[in-house]
C-alpha cells in the first residue's frame, strides 16, 4: 500500500482536542475520520439516488421503520 502525506493546519484548540482523542496516532485517527466521512457521503449519494427514482422518503415511512425496529 502506498502512503500519501498531507500537511494540514488546525486552530490550536482543535489541534489539541485531536491530539488528545487520537491517543498518540494522529495520522491513523484522521485517516479513520476521513474514511468515515467518505462512507457517509456515499450513503447520502445512494439515498439521493433512491429518492430521485422512488420519491422522497416520508415521515410516515420513517415512523413505520421505527416501529418495526425500535432502538
Coordinates of N, CA, C and O in Angstrom, one line a residue:
X1 N 0.8 -1.2 0.0 CA 0.0 0.0 0.0 C 0.9 1.2 0.0 O 1.8 1.4 0.8
X2 N 0.6 2.1 -0.9 CA 1.4 3.4 -0.9 C 0.7 4.4 0.0 O -0.5 4.3 0.3
X3 N 1.5 5.3 0.5 CA 1.1 6.2 1.5 C 1.3 7.6 1.0 O 2.3 7.9 0.4
X4 N 0.3 8.5 1.1 CA 0.5 9.9 0.7 C 0.5 10.8 2.0 O -0.4 10.6 2.8
X5 N 1.4 11.7 2.0 CA 1.5 12.6 3.1 C 0.7 13.9 2.8 O 0.7 14.4 1.7
X6 N 0.1 14.4 3.9 CA -0.6 15.7 3.8 C -0.1 16.6 4.8 O 0.3 16.2 5.9
X7 N -0.1 17.9 4.6 CA 0.2 18.9 5.6 C -1.1 19.6 5.8 O -1.8 20.1 4.9
X8 N -1.5 19.6 7.1 CA -2.8 20.2 7.4 C -2.6 21.2 8.5 O -1.6 21.2 9.3
X9 N -3.5 22.1 8.6 CA -3.5 23.2 9.7 C -4.8 23.2 10.4 O -5.9 23.1 9.8
X10 N -4.7 23.2 11.8 CA -5.9 23.4 12.6 C -5.7 24.5 13.5 O -4.5 24.8 13.9
X11 N -6.8 25.1 14.0 CA -6.6 26.1 15.1 C -6.1 25.4 16.3 O -6.2 24.1 16.4
X12 N -5.5 26.1 17.2 CA -4.9 25.5 18.4 C -5.8 24.6 19.2 O -5.4 23.5 19.6
X13 N -7.0 25.1 19.4 CA -8.0 24.3 20.3 C -8.3 23.0 19.6 O -8.4 22.0 20.3
X14 N -8.6 23.0 18.3 CA -9.0 21.8 17.6 C -7.8 20.9 17.6 O -7.9 19.6 17.8
X15 N -6.6 21.4 17.3 CA -5.4 20.5 17.3 C -5.2 19.8 18.6 O -4.9 18.6 18.6
X16 N -5.4 20.5 19.7 CA -5.2 19.9 21.0 C -6.2 18.8 21.2 O -5.9 17.7 21.8
X17 N -7.5 19.0 20.9 CA -8.5 18.0 21.0 C -8.2 16.8 20.2 O -8.4 15.7 20.6
X18 N -7.8 17.0 19.0 CA -7.4 15.9 18.1 C -6.3 15.1 18.7 O -6.4 13.8 18.8
X19 N -5.3 15.7 19.2 CA -4.1 15.0 19.8 C -4.6 14.2 21.0 O -4.2 13.0 21.1
X20 N -5.5 14.8 21.8 CA -5.9 14.1 23.0 C -6.8 12.9 22.6 O -6.6 11.8 23.1
X21 N -7.7 13.0 21.6 CA -8.6 12.0 21.2 C -7.9 10.9 20.4 O -8.3 9.7 20.5
X22 N -6.8 11.3 19.7 CA -6.1 10.3 18.8 C -5.3 9.3 19.6 O -4.9 8.3 19.1
X23 N -5.0 9.6 20.9 CA -4.2 8.6 21.6 C -2.8 8.3 21.1 O -2.4 7.2 21.2
X24 N -2.2 9.3 20.5 CA -0.8 9.1 20.1 C -0.7 8.8 18.6 O 0.4 8.8 18.1
X25 N -1.8 8.6 17.9 CA -1.7 8.2 16.5 C -2.6 9.2 15.7 O -3.7 8.8 15.2
X26 N -2.2 10.4 15.6 CA -3.0 11.4 14.9 C -3.2 11.0 13.4 O -4.4 11.1 12.9
X27 N -2.2 10.5 12.7 CA -2.4 10.2 11.3 C -3.5 9.1 11.2 O -4.4 9.2 10.3
X28 N -3.4 8.0 12.0 CA -4.4 7.0 11.9 C -5.8 7.5 12.3 O -6.8 7.1 11.7
X29 N -5.8 8.3 13.3 CA -7.1 8.8 13.7 C -7.8 9.7 12.6 O -9.0 9.5 12.4
X30 N -7.0 10.5 12.0 CA -7.5 11.4 10.9 C -7.9 10.5 9.7 O -8.9 10.8 9.0
X31 N -7.1 9.5 9.4 CA -7.4 8.6 8.3 C -8.7 7.9 8.5 O -9.6 7.8 7.6
X32 N -9.0 7.5 9.8 CA -10.2 6.8 10.1 C -11.4 7.8 10.0 O -12.4 7.5 9.5
X33 N -11.2 9.0 10.5 CA -12.2 10.1 10.3 C -12.5 10.4 8.9 O -13.7 10.5 8.5
X34 N -11.5 10.4 8.0 CA -11.7 10.6 6.6 C -12.5 9.5 6.0 O -13.4 9.7 5.2
X35 N -12.2 8.3 6.4 CA -12.9 7.1 5.8 C -14.3 7.1 6.2 O -15.2 6.8 5.4
X36 N -14.6 7.5 7.5 CA -16.0 7.6 8.0 C -16.8 8.6 7.2 O -17.9 8.4 6.8
X37 N -16.1 9.7 7.0 CA -16.8 10.8 6.2 C -17.1 10.4 4.8 O -18.2 10.7 4.3
X38 N -16.2 9.7 4.1 CA -16.4 9.2 2.8 C -17.5 8.2 2.7 O -18.4 8.3 1.8
X39 N -17.6 7.3 3.7 CA -18.8 6.4 3.8 C -20.1 7.1 4.0 O -21.1 6.8 3.3
X40 N -20.1 8.2 4.8 CA -21.3 9.0 5.0 C -21.7 9.7 3.7 O -22.9 9.7 3.3
X41 N -20.7 10.2 3.0 CA -21.1 10.9 1.7 C -21.6 9.9 0.7 O -22.6 10.2 0.0
X42 N -21.0 8.7 0.6 CA -21.5 7.7 -0.3 C -22.9 7.3 0.1 O -23.8 7.1 -0.8
X43 N -23.2 7.1 1.4 CA -24.6 6.8 1.8 C -25.6 7.9 1.4 O -26.7 7.6 1.0
X44 N -25.2 9.1 1.6 CA -26.0 10.3 1.2 C -26.3 10.3 -0.3 O -27.4 10.5 -0.7
X45 N -25.3 9.9 -1.1 CA -25.5 9.8 -2.5 C -26.4 8.7 -2.9 O -27.3 8.9 -3.8
X46 N -26.3 7.6 -2.3 CA -27.2 6.4 -2.5 C -28.6 6.8 -2.2 O -29.6 6.5 -2.9
X47 N -28.8 7.5 -1.0 CA -30.1 7.9 -0.6 C -30.7 8.9 -1.6 O -31.9 8.8 -2.0
X48 N -29.9 9.8 -2.0 CA -30.4 10.8 -3.0 C -30.8 10.2 -4.3 O -31.9 10.5 -4.9
X49 N -30.0 9.2 -4.8 CA -30.4 8.5 -6.0 C -31.7 7.7 -5.8 O -32.5 7.7 -6.7
X50 N -31.8 7.0 -4.7 CA -33.1 6.3 -4.4 C -34.3 7.2 -4.4 O -35.3 6.9 -5.0
X51 N -34.1 8.4 -3.8 CA -35.3 9.3 -3.7 C -35.6 9.9 -5.1 O -36.7 10.2 -5.4
X52 N -34.5 10.1 -5.9 CA -34.8 10.6 -7.3 C -35.6 9.5 -8.1 O -36.5 9.9 -8.8
X53 N -35.4 8.3 -7.8 CA -36.1 7.2 -8.6 C -37.4 6.9 -8.0 O -38.3 6.5 -8.7
X54 N -37.6 7.0 -6.6 CA -38.8 6.5 -6.0 C -39.6 7.5 -5.2 O -40.6 7.2 -4.6
X55 N -39.1 8.7 -5.2 CA -39.7 9.8 -4.5 C -39.1 9.9 -3.1 O -38.5 9.0 -2.6
X56 N -39.3 11.1 -2.5 CA -38.8 11.4 -1.2 C -39.4 10.4 -0.1 O -40.6 10.1 -0.1
X57 N -38.5 10.0 0.8 CA -39.0 9.2 1.9 C -39.8 10.0 2.9 O -39.3 11.1 3.3
X58 N -41.0 9.6 3.2 CA -41.9 10.4 4.0 C -41.6 10.2 5.5 O -41.1 9.1 5.9
X59 N -42.1 11.1 6.3 CA -42.0 10.9 7.8 C -42.8 9.7 8.2 O -42.4 9.0 9.1
X60 N -43.9 9.4 7.6 CA -44.7 8.3 8.0 C -44.0 7.0 7.6 O -44.1 6.0 8.4
X61 N -43.2 6.9 6.6 CA -42.4 5.8 6.2 C -41.3 5.6 7.3 O -41.0 4.5 7.7
X62 N -40.7 6.7 7.7 CA -39.7 6.6 8.7 C -40.2 6.1 10.0 O -39.6 5.3 10.8
X63 N -41.4 6.6 10.4 CA -42.1 6.2 11.6 C -42.4 4.7 11.6 O -42.3 4.0 12.6
X64 N -42.8 4.2 10.4 CA -43.1 2.8 10.3 C -41.9 1.9 10.5 O -41.9 0.9 11.2
X65 N -40.8 2.4 10.0 CA -39.5 1.7 10.2 C -39.1 1.7 11.7 O -38.7 0.7 12.3
X66 N -39.3 2.9 12.4 CA -39.0 3.0 13.8 C -39.9 2.0 14.6 O -39.4 1.4 15.6
X67 N -41.1 1.8 14.2 CA -42.0 0.9 14.9 C -41.5 -0.5 14.7 O -41.6 -1.3 15.6
X68 N -41.1 -0.8 13.5 CA -40.6 -2.2 13.2 C -39.3 -2.6 13.9 O -39.0 -3.7 14.3
X69 N -38.4 -1.6 13.9 CA -37.1 -1.8 14.5 C -36.7 -0.7 15.5 O -35.9 0.2 15.3
X70 N -37.4 -0.8 16.7 CA -37.1 0.2 17.7 C -35.7 0.1 18.2 O -35.1 -0.9 18.2
X71 N -35.1 1.3 18.5 CA -33.7 1.3 19.0 C -33.6 0.9 20.5 O -34.4 1.1 21.3

